[in-house]
Coordinates of C-alpha atoms in Angstrom, one line a residue:
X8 CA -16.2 32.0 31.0
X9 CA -14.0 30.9 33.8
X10 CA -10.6 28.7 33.9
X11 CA -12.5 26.2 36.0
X12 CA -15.4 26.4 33.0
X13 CA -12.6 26.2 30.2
X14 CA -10.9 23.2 32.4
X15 CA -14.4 21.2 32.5
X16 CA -14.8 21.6 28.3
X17 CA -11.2 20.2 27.6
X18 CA -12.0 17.1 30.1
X19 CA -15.1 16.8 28.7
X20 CA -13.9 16.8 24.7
X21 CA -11.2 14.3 26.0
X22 CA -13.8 12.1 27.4
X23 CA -16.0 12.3 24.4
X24 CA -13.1 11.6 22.2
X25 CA -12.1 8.6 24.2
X26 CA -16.1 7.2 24.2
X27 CA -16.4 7.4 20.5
X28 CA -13.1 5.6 20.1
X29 CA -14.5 2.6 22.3
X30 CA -12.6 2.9 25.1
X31 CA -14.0 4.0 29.0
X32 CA -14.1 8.3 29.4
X33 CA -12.2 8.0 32.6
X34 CA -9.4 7.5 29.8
X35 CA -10.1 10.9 28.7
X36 CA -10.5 12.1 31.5
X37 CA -7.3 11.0 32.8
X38 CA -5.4 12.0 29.5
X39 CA -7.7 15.5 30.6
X40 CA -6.5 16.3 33.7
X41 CA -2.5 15.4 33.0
X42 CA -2.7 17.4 29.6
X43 CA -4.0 20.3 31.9
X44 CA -1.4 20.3 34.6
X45 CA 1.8 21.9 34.9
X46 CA 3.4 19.1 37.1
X47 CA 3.7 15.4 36.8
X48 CA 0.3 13.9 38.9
X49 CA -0.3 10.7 41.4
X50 CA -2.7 8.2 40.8
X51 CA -4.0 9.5 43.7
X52 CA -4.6 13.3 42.8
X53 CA -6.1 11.9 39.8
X54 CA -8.4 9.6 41.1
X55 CA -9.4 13.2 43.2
X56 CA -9.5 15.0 39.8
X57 CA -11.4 12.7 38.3
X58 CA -13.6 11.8 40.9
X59 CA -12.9 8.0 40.2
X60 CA -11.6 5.4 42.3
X61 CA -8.2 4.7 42.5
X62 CA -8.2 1.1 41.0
X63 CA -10.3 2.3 38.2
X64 CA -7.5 5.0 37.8
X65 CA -4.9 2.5 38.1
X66 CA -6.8 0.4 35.3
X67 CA -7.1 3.0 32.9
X68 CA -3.4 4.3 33.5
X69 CA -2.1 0.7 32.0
X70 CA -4.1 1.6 29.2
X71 CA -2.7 5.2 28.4
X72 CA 0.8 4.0 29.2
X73 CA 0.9 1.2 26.9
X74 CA -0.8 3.2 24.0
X75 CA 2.3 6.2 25.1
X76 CA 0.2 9.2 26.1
X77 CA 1.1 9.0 29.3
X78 CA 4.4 8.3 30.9
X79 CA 5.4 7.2 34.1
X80 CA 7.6 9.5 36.4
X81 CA 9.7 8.5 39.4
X82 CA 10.7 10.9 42.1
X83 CA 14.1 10.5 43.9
X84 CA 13.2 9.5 47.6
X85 CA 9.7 8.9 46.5
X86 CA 8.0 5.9 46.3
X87 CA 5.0 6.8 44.2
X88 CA 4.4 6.1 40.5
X89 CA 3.6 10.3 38.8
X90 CA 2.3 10.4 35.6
X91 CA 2.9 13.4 32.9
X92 CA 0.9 13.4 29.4
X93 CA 2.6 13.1 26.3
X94 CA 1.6 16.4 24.5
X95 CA 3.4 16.7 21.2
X96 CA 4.8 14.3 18.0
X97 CA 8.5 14.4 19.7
X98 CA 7.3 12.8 23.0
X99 CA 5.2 10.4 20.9
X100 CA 8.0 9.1 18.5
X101 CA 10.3 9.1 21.6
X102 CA 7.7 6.5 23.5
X103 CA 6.5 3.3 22.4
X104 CA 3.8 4.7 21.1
X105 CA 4.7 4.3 16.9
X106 CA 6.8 1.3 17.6
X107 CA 3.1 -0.1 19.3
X108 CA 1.2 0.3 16.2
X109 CA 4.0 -0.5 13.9
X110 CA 4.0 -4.2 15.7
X111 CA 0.2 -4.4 15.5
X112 CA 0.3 -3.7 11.8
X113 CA 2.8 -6.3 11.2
X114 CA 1.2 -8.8 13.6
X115 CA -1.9 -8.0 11.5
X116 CA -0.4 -9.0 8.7
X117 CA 1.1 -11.9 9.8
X118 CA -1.9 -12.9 11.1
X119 CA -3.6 -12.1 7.6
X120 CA -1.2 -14.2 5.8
X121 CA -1.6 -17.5 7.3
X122 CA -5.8 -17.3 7.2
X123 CA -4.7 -16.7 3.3
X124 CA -2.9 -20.1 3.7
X125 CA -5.5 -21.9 5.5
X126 CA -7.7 -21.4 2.6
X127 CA -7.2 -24.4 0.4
X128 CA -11.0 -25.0 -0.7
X129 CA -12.0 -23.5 -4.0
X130 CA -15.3 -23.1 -3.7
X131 CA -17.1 -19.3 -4.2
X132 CA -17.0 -18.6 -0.5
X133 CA -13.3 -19.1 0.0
X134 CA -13.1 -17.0 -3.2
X135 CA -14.7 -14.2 -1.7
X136 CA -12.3 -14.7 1.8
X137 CA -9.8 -14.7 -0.1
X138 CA -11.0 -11.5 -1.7
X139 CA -11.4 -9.8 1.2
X140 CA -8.1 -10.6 3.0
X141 CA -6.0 -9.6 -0.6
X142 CA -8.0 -6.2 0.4
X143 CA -7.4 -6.2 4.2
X144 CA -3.6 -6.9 3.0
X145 CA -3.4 -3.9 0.5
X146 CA -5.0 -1.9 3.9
X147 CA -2.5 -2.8 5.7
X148 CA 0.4 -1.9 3.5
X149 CA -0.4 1.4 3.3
X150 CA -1.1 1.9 6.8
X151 CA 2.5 0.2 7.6
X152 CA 3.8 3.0 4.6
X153 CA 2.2 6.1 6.2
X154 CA 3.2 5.0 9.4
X155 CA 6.9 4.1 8.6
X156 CA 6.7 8.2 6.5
X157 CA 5.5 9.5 9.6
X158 CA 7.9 8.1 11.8
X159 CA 10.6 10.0 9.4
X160 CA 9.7 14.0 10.9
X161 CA 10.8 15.3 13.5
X162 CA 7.6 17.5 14.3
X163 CA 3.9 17.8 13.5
X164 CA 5.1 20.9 12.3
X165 CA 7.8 19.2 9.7
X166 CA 4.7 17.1 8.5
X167 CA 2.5 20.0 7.7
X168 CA 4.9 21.8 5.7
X169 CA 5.9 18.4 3.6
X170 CA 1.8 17.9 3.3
X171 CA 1.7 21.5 2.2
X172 CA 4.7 21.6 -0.5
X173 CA 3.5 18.3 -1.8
X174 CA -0.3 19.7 -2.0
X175 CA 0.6 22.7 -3.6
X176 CA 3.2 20.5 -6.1
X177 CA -0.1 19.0 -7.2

């Protein structure tokens, strides 16, 4: 098999794992062809990577940015935008990225907390609302805990050997 053959399977996995998590495979396709390159890439050699347009490129660049694997590059004496993928946990903690979902969570829960309120009726159905939101709440702890733990390493490397020691602990 042949670079070009190897470079077309990572796009491709890229653009699979962006369609099965909802979002358009130019995404992954994007995040593809910047995780692949050795220099920081235009919208427009991406758009010719990808064989998209270039507002379609632009589109799904807004996306990547504001999730943090991508960041945006600025040449001196150039005027155009040049994107580089965010490739390990350092770069990630270092963007917005954690600080993104850490918002979300608590926004969530905000959000979560005053439905709770709203529900003054005591009938069986605003029981069971209530029910579920208590369980959406719990949810939503946790995930604020693991992400607030993760946020704590350095590395994915420092995680795995925590995870490890801890799983061998028992």
């Amino acid at each position: 098999m042949g670079i070009e053959e190897a470079k077309k399977i990572i796009m491709e996995t890229f653009a699979n794992t962006a369609r099965r998590l909802g979002q358009s495979e130019l995404i992954g396709y994007i995040y593809g062809a910047l995780f692949l390159s050795d220099r920081p890439l235009s919208l427009g050699e991406i758009a010719e990577i990808t064989g998209y347009s270039l507002s379609h490129v632009s589109s799904a660049m807004k996306v990547l940015e504001g999730v943090g694997l991508v960041q945006r590059i600025k040449k001196p004496g150039d005027r155009k935008a040049y994107f580089v993928a965010m490739k390990n946990f350092g770069e990630w903690r270092s963007s917005a990225f954690y600080e993104n979902i850490l918002r979300d969570i608590e926004e969530t829960r905000d959000n979560l907390l005053r439905a709770l309120n709203e529900i003054t009726e005591d009938t069986e159905e605003a029981q069971k609302i209530k029910e579920k939101i208590q369980m959406a709440l719990k949810r939503n702890e946790v995930a604020k805990r693991l992400l607030l733990t993760i946020m704590k390493f350095r590395s994915e490397e420092e995680i795995l050997e925590t995870l490890e020691r801890c799983l061998k602990k028992g």
